CSV table of C-alpha atoms (C1' of nucleotides) in Angstrom, one decimal:
chain,number,residue,atom,x,y,z
A,1,MET,CA,-36.8,49.7,49.7
A,2,VAL,CA,-33.8,47.4,50.1
A,3,THR,CA,-31.1,50.0,50.4
A,4,GLY,CA,-30.1,52.3,53.2
A,5,GLU,CA,-30.3,55.9,52.1
A,6,ILE,CA,-27.8,58.3,53.4
A,7,GLY,CA,-28.2,61.6,51.6
A,8,LYS,CA,-28.0,60.8,47.9
A,9,LEU,CA,-25.8,57.8,48.4
A,10,MET,CA,-27.4,54.4,48.4
A,11,ILE,CA,-25.7,51.7,50.4
A,12,ARG,CA,-27.0,48.2,49.9
A,13,PHE,CA,-26.5,46.2,53.1
A,14,GLY,CA,-25.7,42.5,52.7
A,15,LEU,CA,-26.1,39.5,55.0
A,16,CYS,CA,-23.7,36.5,55.0
A,17,CYS,CA,-25.3,33.0,54.8
A,18,LEU,CA,-27.2,32.7,58.1
A,19,PHE,CA,-29.7,34.2,60.4
A,20,VAL,CA,-29.7,33.9,64.2
A,21,ASN,CA,-33.3,34.8,64.9
A,22,GLU,CA,-35.3,33.8,61.8
A,23,PRO,CA,-36.8,30.4,61.1
A,24,VAL,CA,-34.2,29.7,58.4
A,25,ARG,CA,-32.2,26.5,59.0
A,26,PHE,CA,-29.9,25.1,56.5
A,27,ARG,CA,-29.2,21.4,56.9
A,28,THR,CA,-25.9,19.5,56.2
A,29,THR,CA,-24.3,16.1,56.4
A,30,THR,CA,-20.9,14.6,56.2
A,31,ALA,CA,-19.0,12.4,53.8
A,32,SER,CA,-18.1,9.9,56.5
A,33,TYR,CA,-21.7,9.4,57.4
A,34,LEU,CA,-22.8,9.1,53.7
A,35,LYS,CA,-20.2,6.5,53.1
A,36,LYS,CA,-22.1,4.1,55.5
A,37,LEU,CA,-25.2,4.3,53.3
A,38,SER,CA,-26.2,2.5,50.2
A,39,ARG,CA,-26.2,4.6,47.0
A,40,LYS,CA,-29.9,4.8,47.0
A,41,SER,CA,-30.4,6.0,50.6
A,42,ARG,CA,-27.4,8.3,50.2
A,43,LEU,CA,-29.0,10.0,47.2
A,44,GLY,CA,-32.4,10.1,49.0
A,45,LYS,CA,-30.9,11.8,52.0
A,46,LEU,CA,-28.9,14.3,50.0
A,47,SER,CA,-31.9,15.0,47.8
A,48,SER,CA,-34.1,15.9,50.7
A,49,ILE,CA,-31.3,18.0,52.3
A,50,CYS,CA,-30.8,20.0,49.0
A,51,LEU,CA,-34.5,20.4,48.5
A,52,GLU,CA,-35.0,21.7,52.1
A,53,ASN,CA,-32.0,24.0,51.8
A,54,SER,CA,-33.4,25.4,48.5
A,55,LYS,CA,-36.7,26.1,50.3
A,56,ASN,CA,-34.7,27.7,53.2
A,57,LEU,CA,-33.0,30.0,50.6
A,58,GLN,CA,-36.5,31.2,49.7
A,59,ARG,CA,-37.3,31.8,53.3
A,60,ALA,CA,-34.0,33.6,53.8
A,61,LEU,CA,-34.8,36.0,51.0
A,62,ILE,CA,-38.3,36.7,52.3
A,63,SER,CA,-36.7,37.5,55.7
A,64,ALA,CA,-34.1,39.7,54.0
A,65,LYS,CA,-36.7,41.6,52.1
A,66,ARG,CA,-38.7,42.3,55.3
A,67,MET,CA,-35.6,43.7,57.0
A,68,GLY,CA,-34.5,45.9,54.1
A,69,ILE,CA,-31.4,43.8,53.5
A,70,GLY,CA,-30.5,44.1,49.9
A,71,ALA,CA,-27.8,41.4,49.4
A,72,PHE,CA,-27.5,37.9,50.5
A,73,ARG,CA,-24.4,35.6,50.4
A,74,ILE,CA,-25.5,32.0,49.8
A,75,SER,CA,-23.6,29.3,51.7
A,76,SER,CA,-21.3,27.2,49.8
A,77,ASP,CA,-22.8,24.2,51.6
A,78,LEU,CA,-26.2,24.7,50.1
A,79,PHE,CA,-25.5,21.3,48.5
A,80,PRO,CA,-23.3,19.6,51.1
A,81,VAL,CA,-20.1,17.8,50.0
A,82,TYR,CA,-21.1,18.1,46.3
A,83,THR,CA,-17.6,17.8,45.0
A,84,HIS,CA,-16.2,15.3,47.5
A,85,PRO,CA,-14.0,12.7,45.6
A,86,GLU,CA,-15.8,9.7,47.2
A,87,THR,CA,-19.3,10.8,48.0
A,88,GLY,CA,-19.7,13.5,45.4
A,89,TYR,CA,-22.9,13.6,43.3
A,90,HIS,CA,-24.9,15.4,40.6
A,91,LEU,CA,-28.1,17.2,40.9
A,92,ASP,CA,-29.5,14.9,38.2
A,93,ASP,CA,-28.9,11.9,40.5
A,94,PHE,CA,-31.6,13.1,42.8
A,95,PRO,CA,-35.2,12.0,42.9
A,96,ASP,CA,-36.2,15.6,43.6
A,97,ALA,CA,-33.9,17.1,40.9
A,98,GLU,CA,-36.6,19.0,39.1
A,99,HIS,CA,-38.3,20.2,42.2
A,100,ILE,CA,-35.0,21.5,43.5
A,101,ARG,CA,-34.2,23.3,40.2
A,102,LYS,CA,-37.7,24.9,40.3
A,103,THR,CA,-37.3,26.0,43.9
A,104,LEU,CA,-33.9,27.6,43.2
A,105,ARG,CA,-35.2,29.4,40.1
A,106,GLU,CA,-38.1,30.7,42.1
A,107,ALA,CA,-35.6,32.0,44.7
A,108,GLY,CA,-33.7,33.7,42.0
A,109,THR,CA,-36.9,35.3,40.6
A,110,PHE,CA,-37.8,36.5,44.0
A,111,ALA,CA,-34.4,38.1,44.4
A,112,VAL,CA,-34.6,39.9,41.1
A,113,GLU,CA,-38.2,41.1,41.8
A,114,ASN,CA,-37.2,42.5,45.1
A,115,ASN,CA,-33.8,43.8,44.1
A,116,ILE,CA,-31.7,41.5,46.3
A,117,ARG,CA,-28.2,40.8,45.0
A,118,LEU,CA,-27.0,37.2,45.4
A,119,SER,CA,-23.4,36.1,45.8
A,120,PHE,CA,-21.2,33.2,46.8
A,121,HIS,CA,-17.9,33.2,48.7
A,122,PRO,CA,-16.3,29.7,48.3
A,123,ASP,CA,-14.0,28.9,51.2
A,124,GLN,CA,-10.3,28.7,51.8
A,125,PHE,CA,-9.8,25.5,49.9
A,126,ILE,CA,-10.5,27.0,46.6
A,127,ILE,CA,-7.1,28.1,45.4
A,128,ILE,CA,-6.4,28.8,41.7
A,129,SER,CA,-2.8,29.9,42.4
A,130,SER,CA,-1.6,26.7,44.0
A,131,PRO,CA,1.6,25.1,42.6
A,132,ARG,CA,-0.1,21.7,43.2
A,133,ASN,CA,-2.1,20.7,40.1
A,134,GLU,CA,-4.5,18.6,42.2
A,135,VAL,CA,-5.4,21.6,44.4
A,136,VAL,CA,-6.1,23.6,41.2
A,137,ALA,CA,-8.1,20.9,39.7
A,138,ASN,CA,-10.3,20.5,42.8
A,139,SER,CA,-10.7,24.2,42.9
A,140,VAL,CA,-11.9,24.3,39.3
A,141,ARG,CA,-14.4,21.6,40.1
A,142,ASP,CA,-15.7,23.5,43.1
A,143,LEU,CA,-16.0,26.7,41.1
A,144,ILE,CA,-18.0,24.9,38.5
A,145,TYR,CA,-20.3,23.6,41.3
A,146,HIS,CA,-20.7,27.2,42.5
A,147,PHE,CA,-21.4,28.3,39.0
A,148,MET,CA,-24.2,25.7,38.6
A,149,LEU,CA,-25.9,27.2,41.7
A,150,ALA,CA,-25.2,30.7,40.6
A,151,ASP,CA,-26.8,30.0,37.2
A,152,LEU,CA,-29.9,28.6,38.8
A,153,THR,CA,-30.4,31.3,41.3
A,154,GLY,CA,-29.0,34.2,39.2
A,155,ALA,CA,-26.2,35.0,41.7
A,156,GLU,CA,-23.9,37.3,39.9
A,157,ILE,CA,-20.8,37.0,42.0
A,158,ILE,CA,-18.5,34.2,43.0
A,159,ASN,CA,-15.9,35.9,45.2
A,160,ILE,CA,-12.6,34.2,46.0
A,161,HIS,CA,-9.1,35.0,47.4
A,162,LEU,CA,-5.9,34.8,45.4
A,163,GLY,CA,-4.4,32.1,47.6
A,164,GLY,CA,-1.1,31.4,49.3
A,165,ARG,CA,2.2,33.1,48.8
A,166,TYR,CA,4.4,30.0,48.3
A,167,GLY,CA,7.5,32.1,48.8
A,168,SER,CA,6.7,34.5,46.0
A,169,LYS,CA,3.6,36.6,45.6
A,170,VAL,CA,4.7,37.7,42.1
A,171,ASP,CA,5.0,34.0,40.9
A,172,SER,CA,1.8,33.1,42.6
A,173,ILE,CA,-0.1,35.9,40.8
A,174,GLU,CA,1.4,34.6,37.6
A,175,ARG,CA,0.2,31.1,38.3
A,176,PHE,CA,-3.3,32.5,39.1
A,177,ARG,CA,-3.3,34.3,35.7
A,178,ARG,CA,-2.4,31.0,33.9
A,179,ASN,CA,-4.8,28.8,35.8
A,180,PHE,CA,-7.7,31.3,35.6
A,181,GLU,CA,-7.7,30.5,31.8
A,182,LYS,CA,-8.6,26.9,32.6
A,183,LEU,CA,-12.0,28.0,33.9
A,184,PRO,CA,-14.9,28.0,31.4
A,185,SER,CA,-15.6,31.6,30.4
A,186,ALA,CA,-19.1,31.6,31.9
A,187,VAL,CA,-17.5,30.8,35.3
A,188,ARG,CA,-14.8,33.4,34.8
A,189,ALA,CA,-17.4,36.1,34.1
A,190,ARG,CA,-18.7,35.7,37.7
A,191,ILE,CA,-15.4,35.6,39.6
A,192,THR,CA,-14.3,38.5,41.8
A,193,LEU,CA,-11.1,38.7,43.9
A,194,GLU,CA,-10.9,40.0,47.4
A,195,ASN,CA,-7.9,41.3,49.3
A,196,ASP,CA,-7.2,39.0,52.3
A,197,ASP,CA,-5.9,39.5,55.8
A,198,ILE,CA,-2.5,37.9,55.6
A,199,SER,CA,-1.1,38.0,52.0
A,200,TYR,CA,-2.7,39.9,49.2
A,201,THR,CA,-3.5,43.6,49.5
A,202,PRO,CA,-5.5,45.8,47.1
A,203,SER,CA,-2.2,47.0,45.7
A,204,ASP,CA,-1.1,43.4,45.0
A,205,LEU,CA,-4.3,42.6,43.2
A,206,HIS,CA,-5.1,45.7,41.3
A,207,GLY,CA,-2.9,45.1,38.2
A,208,LEU,CA,-4.1,41.5,37.8
A,209,CYS,CA,-7.7,42.5,38.2
A,210,MET,CA,-7.4,45.3,35.6
A,211,GLU,CA,-5.7,43.0,33.1
A,212,LEU,CA,-8.1,40.1,33.5
A,213,GLY,CA,-11.2,42.2,34.0
A,214,ILE,CA,-11.9,40.8,37.4
A,215,PRO,CA,-13.7,43.1,39.8
A,216,LEU,CA,-11.8,43.6,43.1
A,217,VAL,CA,-13.9,43.3,46.3
A,218,TYR,CA,-12.6,45.6,48.9
A,219,ASP,CA,-12.5,44.2,52.5
A,220,VAL,CA,-11.6,47.1,54.7
A,221,HIS,CA,-11.1,44.9,57.7
A,222,HIS,CA,-8.6,42.7,55.9
A,223,HIS,CA,-6.9,45.9,54.6
A,224,ARG,CA,-6.5,47.1,58.2
A,225,CYS,CA,-5.1,43.7,59.2
A,226,ASN,CA,-2.9,43.5,56.2
A,227,PRO,CA,-2.0,47.0,55.1
A,228,ASP,CA,-0.1,48.1,52.0
A,229,GLY,CA,0.6,51.7,52.8
A,230,LEU,CA,-2.5,52.9,51.0
A,231,SER,CA,-5.1,55.0,52.8
A,232,ILE,CA,-8.6,53.6,52.9
A,233,GLU,CA,-9.6,56.4,50.5
A,234,ALA,CA,-6.9,55.4,48.0
A,235,ALA,CA,-7.6,51.6,48.3
A,236,THR,CA,-11.3,52.2,47.9
A,237,SER,CA,-10.8,54.2,44.7
A,238,MET,CA,-8.3,51.6,43.4
A,239,CYS,CA,-10.9,48.9,43.9
A,240,LEU,CA,-13.7,50.9,42.4
A,241,ASP,CA,-11.5,51.2,39.2
A,242,THR,CA,-12.0,47.5,38.6
A,243,TRP,CA,-15.8,47.6,38.6
A,244,ARG,CA,-17.0,48.6,35.2
A,245,LYS,CA,-19.7,51.3,35.1
A,246,GLY,CA,-23.1,50.0,35.8
A,247,LYS,CA,-21.9,47.1,38.0
A,248,GLU,CA,-22.3,47.9,41.6
A,249,PRO,CA,-19.1,47.4,43.6
A,250,TYR,CA,-18.9,45.1,46.7
A,251,PHE,CA,-17.2,46.0,49.9
A,252,HIS,CA,-16.9,44.0,53.1
A,253,ILE,CA,-16.8,45.2,56.7
A,254,SER,CA,-16.2,43.6,60.1
A,255,SER,CA,-14.9,44.5,63.5
A,256,PRO,CA,-12.3,42.7,65.5
A,257,ARG,CA,-13.7,40.5,68.3
A,258,ASP,CA,-10.9,41.3,70.7
A,259,GLY,CA,-10.3,44.9,69.7
A,260,TRP,CA,-7.7,46.5,67.5
A,261,ASN,CA,-5.0,46.4,70.2
A,262,SER,CA,-5.2,42.7,70.8
A,263,GLY,CA,-2.9,40.1,69.2
A,264,ASN,CA,-5.9,38.7,67.3
A,265,LYS,CA,-7.5,41.3,65.0
A,266,LYS,CA,-8.8,38.8,62.5
A,267,SER,CA,-11.6,37.2,64.5
A,268,HIS,CA,-15.0,38.7,63.8
A,269,ALA,CA,-17.0,40.4,66.5
A,270,ASP,CA,-20.8,40.0,67.0
A,271,TYR,CA,-21.5,43.5,65.7
A,272,ILE,CA,-19.9,46.2,63.7
A,273,ASP,CA,-18.4,49.1,65.7
A,274,PRO,CA,-19.8,52.1,63.8
A,275,GLY,CA,-16.3,53.7,64.3
A,276,ASP,CA,-14.9,51.0,62.0
A,277,PHE,CA,-17.1,52.2,59.1
A,278,PRO,CA,-14.9,54.5,57.0
A,279,THR,CA,-16.5,58.0,57.1
A,280,HIS,CA,-15.0,58.5,53.6
A,281,TRP,CA,-17.5,56.0,52.2
A,282,LEU,CA,-20.3,58.4,53.0
A,283,LYS,CA,-18.8,60.8,50.5
A,284,LEU,CA,-18.5,58.4,47.6
A,285,ARG,CA,-20.3,59.3,44.5
A,286,ARG,CA,-21.1,55.7,43.6
A,287,ASN,CA,-23.6,53.3,45.2
A,288,PHE,CA,-22.2,50.1,46.6
A,289,THR,CA,-23.1,46.9,48.3
A,290,LEU,CA,-21.7,46.3,51.8
A,291,ASP,CA,-21.5,42.7,53.1
A,292,VAL,CA,-21.6,42.8,56.9
A,293,GLU,CA,-19.4,40.0,58.3
A,294,ALA,CA,-20.5,39.7,61.9
A,295,LYS,CA,-21.5,36.8,64.1
A,296,ALA,CA,-24.8,38.4,65.1
A,297,LYS,CA,-25.8,38.1,61.4
A,298,GLU,CA,-29.0,39.9,60.6
A,299,LEU,CA,-29.0,41.6,64.0
A,300,ALA,CA,-25.6,43.1,63.1
A,301,VAL,CA,-26.8,44.3,59.7
A,302,GLN,CA,-29.9,45.9,61.2
A,303,ARG,CA,-27.9,47.6,63.9
A,304,LEU,CA,-25.4,49.0,61.4
A,305,MET,CA,-28.1,50.3,59.2
A,306,LYS,CA,-29.6,52.0,62.2
A,307,ASP,CA,-26.3,53.4,63.5
A,308,LEU,CA,-25.5,54.9,60.1
A,309,ARG,CA,-28.8,56.7,59.7
A,310,VAL,CA,-28.1,58.8,62.8
B,1,DG,C1',-33.4,13.9,75.8
B,2,DC,C1',-29.1,15.9,76.2
B,3,DA,C1',-24.1,16.4,75.9
B,4,DT,C1',-20.2,15.5,73.2
B,5,DG,C1',-17.1,14.8,69.4
B,6,DT,C1',-16.7,15.1,64.5
B,7,DC,C1',-16.6,17.1,60.1
B,8,DA,C1',-13.1,17.0,52.7
B,9,DA,C1',-10.4,20.1,51.3
B,10,DG,C1',-5.1,24.6,52.0
B,11,DT,C1',-2.0,27.7,53.9
B,12,DT,C1',0.2,30.4,57.2
B,13,DG,C1',1.8,31.7,61.7
B,14,DT,C1',2.5,30.7,66.5
B,15,DG,C1',4.0,28.1,70.5
C,1,DC,C1',7.0,19.9,64.9
C,2,DA,C1',2.1,20.2,66.0
C,3,DC,C1',-1.8,22.7,66.1
C,4,DA,C1',-4.9,26.7,65.7
C,5,DA,C1',-7.1,30.1,62.8
C,6,DC,C1',-9.8,31.5,59.0
C,7,DT,C1',-15.8,29.8,59.5
C,8,DT,C1',-19.1,27.4,62.3
C,9,DG,C1',-22.9,25.2,63.2
C,10,DA,C1',-25.3,20.9,62.6
C,11,DC,C1',-25.5,16.3,63.0
C,12,DA,C1',-24.9,11.4,64.5
C,13,DT,C1',-23.8,9.0,68.3
C,14,DG,C1',-23.7,7.4,72.8
C,15,DC,C1',-25.0,7.8,77.5
DNA sequence: GCATGTCAAGTTGTG
DNA sequence: CACAACTTGACATGC
């Protein structure tokens, strides 16, 4: 059983990228270090990091299964600095390329067999709505990198934000719409959009998502930081609209580290305050996945599952 | 061996 | 105008 069961409702709890108490350690490196190495030793080092990270993904899923965690967000750094302009590389450049592919496919099979959903959440540099062509081009490249990993592991979701405002949200949404078409259709099929904590609310994104067929990931913490006048109930149902039947919606939750009355509501706390979980969600008639964004990682997921079963 | 400084990228908001 | 915050630890380096 990978889902929390509350009455008839099934909530699938998700962990983001890392564990604090499990023997799962993802390695990384930096472009400035790689630049000092010859091409051969550079590729050797990267190959061994990527292979180890792929094995760690398997370990991560085994741990998730044991804990009843039903979704896992894979770190964008699984293959470090893959799209860097100077030290970027391709999987086929590696001595261990086939071994890495096999390891990632096995992780994907394990996820399917154990009903664990996989996703990616590329970071803040991926901006499809930027007025700067170079930023858009880099973002497209990075999304294609994410797609490669998603294809190997079977991850169904690549979740991004709309981007900056650049003085006009309406114009920026229009640019997103145009630039989105530049993505290969296989990549587009995995993209979701999430409301953010400073600019784009569920109301801002709903029309675009409906038109382009992009599922809207509802982050209730961001909605509280960056409200649009909609109640949580209304925003939830607006986001659910964008997920076609049979596709399980994603929600995100977190609690503010310094409390709701502080100047800084955005930083994430170690754990989720159960009071921040919208009671309305317990009455939904649809199953959903809830990614828990909390610093205590799997401990926070386990605590929230326990708190909600009371 | 341990402490420390560094790390590719964009954008916004604060001081 | 400069810098921190999103996230975020892990690594190489230097003592």
